[in-house]
Coordinates of C-alpha atoms (C1' of nucleotides) in Angstrom, one line a residue:
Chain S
X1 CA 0.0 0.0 0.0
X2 CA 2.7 2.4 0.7
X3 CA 3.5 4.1 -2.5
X4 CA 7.3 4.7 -2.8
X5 CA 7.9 7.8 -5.2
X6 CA 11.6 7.0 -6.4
X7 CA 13.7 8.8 -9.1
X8 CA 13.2 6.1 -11.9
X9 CA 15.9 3.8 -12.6
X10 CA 19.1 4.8 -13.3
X11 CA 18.4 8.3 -12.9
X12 CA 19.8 10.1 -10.1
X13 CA 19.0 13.1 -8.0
X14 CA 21.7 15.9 -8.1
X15 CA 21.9 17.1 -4.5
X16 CA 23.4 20.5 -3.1
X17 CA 26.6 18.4 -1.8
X18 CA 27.3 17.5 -5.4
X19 CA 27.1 20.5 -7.3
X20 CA 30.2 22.1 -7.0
X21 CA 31.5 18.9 -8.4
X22 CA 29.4 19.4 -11.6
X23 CA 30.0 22.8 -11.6
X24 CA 34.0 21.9 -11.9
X25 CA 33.3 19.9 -14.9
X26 CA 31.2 21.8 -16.8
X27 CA 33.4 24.4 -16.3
X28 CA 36.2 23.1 -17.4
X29 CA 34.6 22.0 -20.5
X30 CA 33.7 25.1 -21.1
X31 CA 36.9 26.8 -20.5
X32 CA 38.5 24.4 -22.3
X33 CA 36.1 24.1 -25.7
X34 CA 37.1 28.3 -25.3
X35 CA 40.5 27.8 -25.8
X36 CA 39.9 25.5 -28.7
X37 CA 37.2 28.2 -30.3
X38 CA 34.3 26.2 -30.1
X39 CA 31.2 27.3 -29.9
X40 CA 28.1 26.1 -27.6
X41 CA 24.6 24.9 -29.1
X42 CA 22.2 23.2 -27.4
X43 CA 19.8 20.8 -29.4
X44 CA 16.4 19.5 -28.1
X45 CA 16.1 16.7 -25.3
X46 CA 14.1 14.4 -27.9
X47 CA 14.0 14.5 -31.9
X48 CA 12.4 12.8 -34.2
X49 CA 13.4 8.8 -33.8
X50 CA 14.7 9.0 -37.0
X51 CA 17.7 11.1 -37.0
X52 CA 19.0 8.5 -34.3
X53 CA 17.4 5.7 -36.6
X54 CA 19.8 6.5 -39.7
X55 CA 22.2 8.5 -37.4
X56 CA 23.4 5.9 -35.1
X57 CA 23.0 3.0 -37.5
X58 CA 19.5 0.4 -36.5
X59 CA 21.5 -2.3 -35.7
X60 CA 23.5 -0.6 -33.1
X61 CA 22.6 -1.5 -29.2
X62 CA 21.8 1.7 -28.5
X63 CA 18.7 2.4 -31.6
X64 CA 17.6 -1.5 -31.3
X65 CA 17.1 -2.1 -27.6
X66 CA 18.0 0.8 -25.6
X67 CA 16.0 4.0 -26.9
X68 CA 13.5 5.6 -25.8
X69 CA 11.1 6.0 -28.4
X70 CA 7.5 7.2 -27.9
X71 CA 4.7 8.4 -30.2
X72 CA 3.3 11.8 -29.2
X73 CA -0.4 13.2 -29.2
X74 CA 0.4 14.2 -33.0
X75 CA 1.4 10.9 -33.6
X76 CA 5.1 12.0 -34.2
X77 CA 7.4 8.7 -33.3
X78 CA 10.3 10.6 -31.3
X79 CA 13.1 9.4 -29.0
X80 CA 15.4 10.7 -26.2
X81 CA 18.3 11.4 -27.4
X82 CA 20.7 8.4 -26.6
X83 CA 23.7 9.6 -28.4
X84 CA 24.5 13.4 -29.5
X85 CA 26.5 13.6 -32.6
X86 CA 23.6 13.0 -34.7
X87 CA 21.8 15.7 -33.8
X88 CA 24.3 18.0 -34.0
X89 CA 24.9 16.7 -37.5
X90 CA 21.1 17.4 -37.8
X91 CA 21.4 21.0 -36.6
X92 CA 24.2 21.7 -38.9
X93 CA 21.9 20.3 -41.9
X94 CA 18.8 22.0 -40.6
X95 CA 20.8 25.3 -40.2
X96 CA 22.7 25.6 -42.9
X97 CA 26.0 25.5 -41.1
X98 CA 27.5 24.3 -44.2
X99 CA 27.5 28.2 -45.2
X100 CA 30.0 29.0 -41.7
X101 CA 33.0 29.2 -42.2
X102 CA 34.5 25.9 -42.4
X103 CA 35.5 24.1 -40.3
X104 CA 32.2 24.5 -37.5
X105 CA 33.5 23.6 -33.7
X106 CA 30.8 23.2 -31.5
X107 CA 30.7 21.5 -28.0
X108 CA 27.6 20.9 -25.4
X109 CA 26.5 19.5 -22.3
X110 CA 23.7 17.4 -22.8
X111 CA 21.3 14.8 -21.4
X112 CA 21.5 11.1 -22.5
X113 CA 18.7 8.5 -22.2
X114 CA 19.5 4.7 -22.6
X115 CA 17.6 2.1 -21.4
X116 CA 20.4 0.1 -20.1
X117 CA 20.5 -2.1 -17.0
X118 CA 22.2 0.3 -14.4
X119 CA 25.6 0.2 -12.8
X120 CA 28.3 2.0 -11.7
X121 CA 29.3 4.7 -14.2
X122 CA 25.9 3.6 -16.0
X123 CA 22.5 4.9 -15.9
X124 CA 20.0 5.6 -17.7
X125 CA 19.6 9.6 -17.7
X126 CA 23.6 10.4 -17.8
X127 CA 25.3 13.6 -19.2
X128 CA 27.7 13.8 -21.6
X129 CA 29.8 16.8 -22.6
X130 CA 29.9 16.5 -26.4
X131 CA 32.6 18.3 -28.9
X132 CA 32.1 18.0 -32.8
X133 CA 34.1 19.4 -35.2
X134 CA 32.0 19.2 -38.5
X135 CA 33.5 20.3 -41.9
X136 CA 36.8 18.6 -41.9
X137 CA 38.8 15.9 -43.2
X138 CA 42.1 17.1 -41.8
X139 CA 43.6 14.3 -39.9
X140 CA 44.8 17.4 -37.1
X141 CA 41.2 18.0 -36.2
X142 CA 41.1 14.1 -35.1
X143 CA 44.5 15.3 -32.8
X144 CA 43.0 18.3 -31.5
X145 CA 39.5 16.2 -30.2
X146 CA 41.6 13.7 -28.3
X147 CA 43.8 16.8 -27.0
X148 CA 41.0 18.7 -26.1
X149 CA 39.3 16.0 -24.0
X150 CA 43.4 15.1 -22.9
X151 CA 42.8 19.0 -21.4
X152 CA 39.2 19.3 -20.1
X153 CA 40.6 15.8 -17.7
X154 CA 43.7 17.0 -17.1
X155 CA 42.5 20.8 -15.9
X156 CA 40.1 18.3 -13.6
X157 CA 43.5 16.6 -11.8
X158 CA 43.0 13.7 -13.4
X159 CA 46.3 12.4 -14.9
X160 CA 46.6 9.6 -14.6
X161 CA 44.6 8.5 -17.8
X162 CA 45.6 7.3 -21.2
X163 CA 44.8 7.4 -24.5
X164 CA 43.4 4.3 -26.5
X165 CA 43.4 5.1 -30.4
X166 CA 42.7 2.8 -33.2
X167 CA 41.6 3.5 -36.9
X168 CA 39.5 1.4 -38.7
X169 CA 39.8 2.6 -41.7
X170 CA 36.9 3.5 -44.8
X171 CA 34.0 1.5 -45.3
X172 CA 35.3 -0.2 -48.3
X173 CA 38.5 -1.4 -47.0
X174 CA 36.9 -2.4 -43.9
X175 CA 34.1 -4.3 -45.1
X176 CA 37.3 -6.4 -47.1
X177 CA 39.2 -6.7 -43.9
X178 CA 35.7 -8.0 -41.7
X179 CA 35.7 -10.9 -44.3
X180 CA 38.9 -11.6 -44.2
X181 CA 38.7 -11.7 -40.4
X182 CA 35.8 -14.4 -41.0
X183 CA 37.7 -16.3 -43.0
X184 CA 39.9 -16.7 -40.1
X185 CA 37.6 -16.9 -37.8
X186 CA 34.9 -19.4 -39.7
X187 CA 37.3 -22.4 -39.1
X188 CA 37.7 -22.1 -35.1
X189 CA 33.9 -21.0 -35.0
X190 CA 32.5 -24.0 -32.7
X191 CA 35.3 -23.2 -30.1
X192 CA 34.8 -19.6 -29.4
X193 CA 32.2 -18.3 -26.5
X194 CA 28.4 -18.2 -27.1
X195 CA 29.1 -14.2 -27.3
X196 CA 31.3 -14.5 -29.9
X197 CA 29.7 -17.0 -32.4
X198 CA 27.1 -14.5 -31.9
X199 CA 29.1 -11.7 -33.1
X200 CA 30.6 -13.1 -35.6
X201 CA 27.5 -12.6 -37.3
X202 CA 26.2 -9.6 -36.0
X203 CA 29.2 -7.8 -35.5
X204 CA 32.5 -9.4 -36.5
X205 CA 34.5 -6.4 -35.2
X206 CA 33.5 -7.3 -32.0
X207 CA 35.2 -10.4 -31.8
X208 CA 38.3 -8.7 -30.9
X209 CA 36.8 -7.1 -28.3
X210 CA 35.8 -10.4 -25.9
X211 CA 37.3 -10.8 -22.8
X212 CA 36.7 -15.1 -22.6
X213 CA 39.3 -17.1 -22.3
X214 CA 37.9 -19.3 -24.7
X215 CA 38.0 -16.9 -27.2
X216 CA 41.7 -15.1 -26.6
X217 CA 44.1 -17.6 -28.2
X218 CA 42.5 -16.8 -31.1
X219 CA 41.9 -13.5 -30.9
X220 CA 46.0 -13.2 -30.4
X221 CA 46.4 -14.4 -33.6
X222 CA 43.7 -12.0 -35.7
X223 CA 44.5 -10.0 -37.9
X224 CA 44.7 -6.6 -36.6
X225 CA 42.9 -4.3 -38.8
X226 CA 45.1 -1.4 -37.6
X227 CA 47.7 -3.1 -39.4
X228 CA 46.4 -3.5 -42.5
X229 CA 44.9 0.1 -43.0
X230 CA 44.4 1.2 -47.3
X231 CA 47.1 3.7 -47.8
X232 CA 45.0 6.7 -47.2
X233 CA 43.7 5.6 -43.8
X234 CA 47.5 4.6 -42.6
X235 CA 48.5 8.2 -43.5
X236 CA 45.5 10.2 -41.7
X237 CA 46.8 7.7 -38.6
X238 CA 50.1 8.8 -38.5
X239 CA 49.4 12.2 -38.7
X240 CA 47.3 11.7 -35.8
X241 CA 49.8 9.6 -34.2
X242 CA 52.6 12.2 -34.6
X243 CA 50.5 15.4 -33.7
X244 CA 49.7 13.6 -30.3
X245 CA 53.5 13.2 -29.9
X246 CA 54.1 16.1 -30.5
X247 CA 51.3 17.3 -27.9
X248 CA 53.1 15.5 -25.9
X249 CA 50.2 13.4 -25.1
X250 CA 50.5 9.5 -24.3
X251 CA 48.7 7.2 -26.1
X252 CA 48.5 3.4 -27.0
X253 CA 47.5 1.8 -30.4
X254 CA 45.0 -0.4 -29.7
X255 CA 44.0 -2.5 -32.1
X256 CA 40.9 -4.1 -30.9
X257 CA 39.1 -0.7 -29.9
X258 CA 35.6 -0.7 -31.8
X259 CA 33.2 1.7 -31.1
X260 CA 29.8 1.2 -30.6
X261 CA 28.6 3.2 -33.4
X262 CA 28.0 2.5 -37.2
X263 CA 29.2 5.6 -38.6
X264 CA 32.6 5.8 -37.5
X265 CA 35.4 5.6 -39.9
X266 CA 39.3 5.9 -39.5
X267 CA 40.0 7.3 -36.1
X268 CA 38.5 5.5 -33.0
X269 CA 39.7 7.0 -29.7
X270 CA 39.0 6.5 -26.0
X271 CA 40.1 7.5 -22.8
X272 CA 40.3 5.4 -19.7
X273 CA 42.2 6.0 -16.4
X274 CA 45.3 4.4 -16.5
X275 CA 44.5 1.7 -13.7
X276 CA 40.6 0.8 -14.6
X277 CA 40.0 -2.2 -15.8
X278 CA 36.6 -2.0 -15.9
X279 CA 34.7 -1.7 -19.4
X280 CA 32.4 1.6 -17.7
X281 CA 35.6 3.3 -16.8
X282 CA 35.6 4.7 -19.8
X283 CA 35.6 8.7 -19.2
X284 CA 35.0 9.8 -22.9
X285 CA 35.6 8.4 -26.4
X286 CA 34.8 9.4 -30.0
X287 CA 36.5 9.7 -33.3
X288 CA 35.4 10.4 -36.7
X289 CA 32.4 10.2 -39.0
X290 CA 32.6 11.1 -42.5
X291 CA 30.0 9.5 -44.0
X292 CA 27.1 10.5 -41.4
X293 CA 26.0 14.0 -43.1
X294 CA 25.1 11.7 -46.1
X295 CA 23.1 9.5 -44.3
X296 CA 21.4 12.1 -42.4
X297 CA 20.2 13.3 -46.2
X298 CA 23.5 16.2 -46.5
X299 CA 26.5 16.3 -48.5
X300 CA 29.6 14.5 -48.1
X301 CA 30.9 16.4 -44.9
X302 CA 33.8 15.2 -43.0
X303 CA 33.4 15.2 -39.1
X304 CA 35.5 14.3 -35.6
X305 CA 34.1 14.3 -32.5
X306 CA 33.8 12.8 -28.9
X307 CA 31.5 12.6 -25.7
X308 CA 32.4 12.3 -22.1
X309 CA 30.1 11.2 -19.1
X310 CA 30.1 13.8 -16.7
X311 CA 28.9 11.1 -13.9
X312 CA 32.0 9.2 -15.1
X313 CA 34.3 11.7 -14.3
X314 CA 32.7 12.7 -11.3
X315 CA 33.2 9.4 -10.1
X316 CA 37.1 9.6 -11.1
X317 CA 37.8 12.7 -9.1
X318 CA 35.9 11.1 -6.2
X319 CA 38.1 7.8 -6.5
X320 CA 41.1 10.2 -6.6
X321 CA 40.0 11.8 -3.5
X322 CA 38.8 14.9 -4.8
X323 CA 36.7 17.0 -2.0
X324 CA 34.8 20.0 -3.6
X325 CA 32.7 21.5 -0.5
X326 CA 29.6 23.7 -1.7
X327 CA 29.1 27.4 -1.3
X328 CA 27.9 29.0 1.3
X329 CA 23.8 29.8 1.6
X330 CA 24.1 33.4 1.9
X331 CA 26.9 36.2 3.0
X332 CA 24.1 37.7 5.0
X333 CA 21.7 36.1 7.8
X334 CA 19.1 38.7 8.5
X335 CA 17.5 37.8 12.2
X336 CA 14.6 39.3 13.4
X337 CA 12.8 39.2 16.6
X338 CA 10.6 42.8 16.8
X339 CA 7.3 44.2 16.8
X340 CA 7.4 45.2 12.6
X341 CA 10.5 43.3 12.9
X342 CA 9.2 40.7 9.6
X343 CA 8.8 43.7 7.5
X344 CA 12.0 45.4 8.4
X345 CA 13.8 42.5 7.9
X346 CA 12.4 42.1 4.1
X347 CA 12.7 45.5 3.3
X348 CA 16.6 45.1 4.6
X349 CA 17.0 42.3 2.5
X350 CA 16.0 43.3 -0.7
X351 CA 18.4 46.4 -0.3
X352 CA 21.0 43.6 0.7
X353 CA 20.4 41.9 -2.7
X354 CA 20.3 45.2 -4.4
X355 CA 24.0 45.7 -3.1
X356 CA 25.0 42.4 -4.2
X357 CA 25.4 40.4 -1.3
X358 CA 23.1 37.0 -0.6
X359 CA 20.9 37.4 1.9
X360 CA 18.6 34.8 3.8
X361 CA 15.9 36.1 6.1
X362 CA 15.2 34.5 9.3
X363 CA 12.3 31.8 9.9
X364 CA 9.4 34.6 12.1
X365 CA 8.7 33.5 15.1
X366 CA 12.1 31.7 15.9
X367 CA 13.8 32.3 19.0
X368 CA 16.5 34.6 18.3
X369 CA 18.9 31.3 19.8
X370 CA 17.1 29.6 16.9
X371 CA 17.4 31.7 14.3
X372 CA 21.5 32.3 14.9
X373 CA 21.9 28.9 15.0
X374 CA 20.5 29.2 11.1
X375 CA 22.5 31.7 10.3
X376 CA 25.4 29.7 11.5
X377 CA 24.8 26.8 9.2
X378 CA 23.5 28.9 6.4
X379 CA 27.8 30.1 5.9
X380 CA 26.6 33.4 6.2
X381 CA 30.0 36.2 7.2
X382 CA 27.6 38.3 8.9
X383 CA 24.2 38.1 10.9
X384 CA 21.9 41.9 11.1
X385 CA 19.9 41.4 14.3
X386 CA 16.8 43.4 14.2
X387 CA 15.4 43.6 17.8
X388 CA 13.1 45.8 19.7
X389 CA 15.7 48.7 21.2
X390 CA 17.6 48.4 17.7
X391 CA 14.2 49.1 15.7
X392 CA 13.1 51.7 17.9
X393 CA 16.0 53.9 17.0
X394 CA 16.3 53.1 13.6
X395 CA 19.2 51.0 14.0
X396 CA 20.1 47.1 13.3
X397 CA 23.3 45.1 15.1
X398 CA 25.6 43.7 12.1
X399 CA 27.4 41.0 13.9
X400 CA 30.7 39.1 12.0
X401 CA 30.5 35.6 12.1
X402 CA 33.9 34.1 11.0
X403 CA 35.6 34.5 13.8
X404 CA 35.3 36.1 17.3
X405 CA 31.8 37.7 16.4
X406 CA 32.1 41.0 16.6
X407 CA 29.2 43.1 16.7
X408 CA 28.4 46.5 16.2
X409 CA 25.0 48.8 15.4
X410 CA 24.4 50.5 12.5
X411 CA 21.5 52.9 11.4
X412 CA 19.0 50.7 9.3
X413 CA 19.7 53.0 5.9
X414 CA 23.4 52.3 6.6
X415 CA 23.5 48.6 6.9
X416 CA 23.1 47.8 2.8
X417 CA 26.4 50.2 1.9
X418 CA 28.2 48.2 4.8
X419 CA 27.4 45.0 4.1
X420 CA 27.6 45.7 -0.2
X421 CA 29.7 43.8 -2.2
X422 CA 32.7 45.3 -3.3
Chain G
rG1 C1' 18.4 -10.1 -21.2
rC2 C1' 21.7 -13.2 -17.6
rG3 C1' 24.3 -14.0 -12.6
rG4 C1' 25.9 -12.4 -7.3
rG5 C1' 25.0 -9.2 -2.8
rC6 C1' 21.7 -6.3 0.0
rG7 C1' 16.7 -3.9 1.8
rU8 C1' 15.6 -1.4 10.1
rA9 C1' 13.7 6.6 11.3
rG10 C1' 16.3 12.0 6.4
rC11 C1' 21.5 9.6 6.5
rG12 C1' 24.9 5.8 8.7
rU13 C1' 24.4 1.6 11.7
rA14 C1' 22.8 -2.0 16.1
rG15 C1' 19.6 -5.7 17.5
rU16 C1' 16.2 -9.9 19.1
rG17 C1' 11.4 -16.0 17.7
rG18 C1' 7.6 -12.8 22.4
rU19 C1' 6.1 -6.3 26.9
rU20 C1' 6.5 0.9 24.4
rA21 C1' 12.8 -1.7 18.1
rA22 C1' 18.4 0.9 20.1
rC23 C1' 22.6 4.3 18.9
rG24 C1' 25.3 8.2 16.2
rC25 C1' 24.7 12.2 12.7
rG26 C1' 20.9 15.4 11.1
rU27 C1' 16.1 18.2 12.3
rC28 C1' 13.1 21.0 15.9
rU29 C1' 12.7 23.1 21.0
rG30 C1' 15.0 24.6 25.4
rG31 C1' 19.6 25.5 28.8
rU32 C1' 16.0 32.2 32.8
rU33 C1' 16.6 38.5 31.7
rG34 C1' 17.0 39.6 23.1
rU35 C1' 22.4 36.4 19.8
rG36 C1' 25.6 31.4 16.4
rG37 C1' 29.7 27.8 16.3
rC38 C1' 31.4 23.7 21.6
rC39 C1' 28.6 21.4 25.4
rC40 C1' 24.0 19.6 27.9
rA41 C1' 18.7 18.4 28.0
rG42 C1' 14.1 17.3 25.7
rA43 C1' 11.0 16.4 21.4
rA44 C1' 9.6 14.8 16.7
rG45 C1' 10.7 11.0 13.3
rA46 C1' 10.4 3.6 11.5
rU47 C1' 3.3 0.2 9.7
rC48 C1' 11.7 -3.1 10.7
rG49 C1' 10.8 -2.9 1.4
rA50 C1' 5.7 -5.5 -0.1
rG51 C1' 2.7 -9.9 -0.1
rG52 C1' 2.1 -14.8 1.5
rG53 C1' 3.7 -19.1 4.6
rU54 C1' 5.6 -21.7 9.3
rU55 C1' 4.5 -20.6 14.5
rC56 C1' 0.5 -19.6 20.2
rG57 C1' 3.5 -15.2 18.4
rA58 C1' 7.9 -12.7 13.6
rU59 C1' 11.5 -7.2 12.1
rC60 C1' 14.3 -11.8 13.1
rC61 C1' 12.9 -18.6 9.8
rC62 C1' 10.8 -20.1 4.5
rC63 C1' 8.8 -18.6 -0.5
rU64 C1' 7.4 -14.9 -4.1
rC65 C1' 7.5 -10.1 -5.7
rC66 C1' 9.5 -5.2 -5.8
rG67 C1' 13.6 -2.0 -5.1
rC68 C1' 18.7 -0.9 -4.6
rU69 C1' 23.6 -2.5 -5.8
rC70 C1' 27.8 -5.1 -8.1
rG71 C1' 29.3 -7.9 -12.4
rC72 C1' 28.4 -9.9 -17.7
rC73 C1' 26.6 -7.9 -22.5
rC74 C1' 27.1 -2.9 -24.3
rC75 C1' 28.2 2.0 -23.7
rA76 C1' 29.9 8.0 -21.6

RNA sequence: GCGGGCGUAGCGUAGUGGUUAACGCGUCUGGUUGUGGCCCAGAAGAUCGAGGGUUCGAUCCCCUCCGCUCGCCCCA
């Protein structure tokens, strides 16, 4: 009988405590996408299913089982957006950005929806901070993503991360490698795991990607498509390869990375923390997408981009001992106990604010015991008593908090020029 | 979708087959004459996740469900 009201699964309540955390992030994206001359947008919480649909590829995990996809009054099929880049890709399209000047940077903080069993570093509602750089085939942009997100992690504290980078290639010469993968893969097929045999099928790429044992002798032995890249893939990759040197920024070729995404071509990145082993560790990953303008109906328009989970990172700096304490309530505690002490006390306040300086009015009718004791937990540098003698004359008792709590009175019209902020 | 752990006041925990379920933090009210932080006192706050079963009796034993959580798959 008792009704529970809960946030829904995998969603999470953001609570005073943990806001200055998110305010670190977000503000280091946004430094950071400044420094790189990116710009901010900000696209719908839900479009129409079908940007995602053709976007993200309808085979993909995310489109075929974890969207969430309703029909509105209109009869509109639309979904939360699980993923960003194609609606950015959409924006650009619907706004002509092709007409900007070339290439278009453009970074956001957005909300994610993916109906996904929940977990640590998983949820279902989870917030990504999303770069694209749309309008570009220059195998620098690819660099500079991976940089920037190196940057918005390092400005956070957190170094002790790596790069994972991986190409795989075009479309054509991947879809030659993924059957010449098969080919070596067909003969062992009644050996490997139950995931695999499933993959190799759905998803050969993913075979390289299982962690069971029965399955890594022969992954070993695969041939790595990073290898075997056409020549104009191998050449974007060392470009990429040598501008991150050259950054100064570590990475690892790894040959197995595959991302979870259809439209990716060439550059596949991700970023873990150095000592996580665990597949959600992930902070951010991307790479680059050349052929999604045409699917989404555009022209051919080269694009690089990444997203990075927010919680995720949260979660890092916590691990790493990271202790962000929030702001204090107010700078000014306004405590009344007087006959027309309630109105004084507002009319006080609202010059307070005028001057700049937060300003909390005591709860009237509290013991004056009571409402310092508010004050005291509200952070506030200074308490203004309004009490009976005080308010007779005209005059309040501004009383310094921080330390030995001075106190001294002050004519009512004088307490806002003070107390103002400098 | 599959497997493991857990479910007692807002939070963190204790506890027992049988009178009013305990403690800490937090909240509120007080500690004389109008004032915070420390300290002290008091109060409020829990149908012990839900339903069923065993039993004279269950918060404690059993089952089911729900929820949370960790892992797999996959992803940020």
């Amino acid at each position: 009988m008792t009704i529970k009201l809960q946030a829904p699964r995998g969603t999470q309540d953001v609570l005073p405590d943990a806001q200055p955390y998110w305010l670190a992030v977000t503000t280091a994206a946004k430094q950071t996408t400044k420094l790189h001359g990116f710009q901010r947008i900000d696209t719908p919480v839900f479009e129409d299913a079908a940007v995602f649909e053709k976007g993200s590829g309808d085979t993909t995990d995310i489109v075929e089982k974890e969207m969430y996809t309703f029909e509105d009054r209109g009869g509109d099929l639309l979904a939360l957006t699980p993923e960003g880049t194609p609606a950015i890709c959409r924006a650009y399209l619907e706004h002509g950005m092709a007409s900007w000047p070339q290439p278009v940077r453009l970074y956001t903080t957005h909300q994610m929806f993916r109906y996904d069993r929940p977990q640590k570093g998983r949820y279902r509602q989870h917030t990504q901070i999303d770069c694209e750089v749309i309008g570009s085939y220059d195998a620098l942009v690819d660099a500079e993503c991976i940089a920037l997100l190196w940057e918005i992690l390092q400005r956070l504290n957190l170094s002790e991360i790596e790069v994972r980078l991986g190409s795989i290639d075009d479309p054509g010469p991947r879809r030659a490698y993924i059957e010449r993968l098969k080919d070596y893969y067909r003969p062992h097929l009644s050996r490997l795991s139950e995931d695999s045999q499933r993959r190799f099928e759905r998803n050969p790429l993913r075979l390289l990607d299982s962690k069971d044992d029965r399955d890594l002798e022969y992954k070993e032995h695969a041939p790595k498509l990073v290898d075997q890249l056409s020549d104009a893939a191998a050449a974007h990759h060392a470009i990429v390869c040598s501008a991150l040197e050259s950054a100064g920024i570590a990475y690892r070729i790894d040959p197995m990375l595959v991302r979870g995404l259809d439209y990716y071509n060439r550059t596949v990145f991700e970023i873990v923390p150095t000592d996580d082993e665990r597949a959600q560790g992930t902070l951010g990953g991307g790479g680059r997408y050349d052929g999604l303008m045409e699917i989404l109906g555009g022209p051919p328009t080269g694009g690089m981009g990444f997203g990075s989970g927010i919680e995720r990172i949260i979660l890092e700096m916590q691990k790493r001992g990271a202790t962000l304490q929030p702001e204090a309530h107010a700078e000014v505690f306004i405590v009344h106990r007087a006959e027309g002490g309630p109105a004084a006390a507002f009319r006080l306040a609202s010059q307070l604010r005028r001057v700049g300086r937060a300003t909390i009015v005591g709860e009237s009718g509290r013991s004056m015991k009571s409402q310092m004791r508010s004050a005291n937990a509200s952070g506030a540098s200074f308490a203004v008593i309004l009490g009976d003698d005080e308010l007779a004359r005209g005059a309040a008792i501004v009383k310094d908090l921080r330390d030995g709590g001075e106190q001294a009175e002050v004519a009512l019209d004088a307490v806002a020029a003070r107390l103002a902020a400098d």
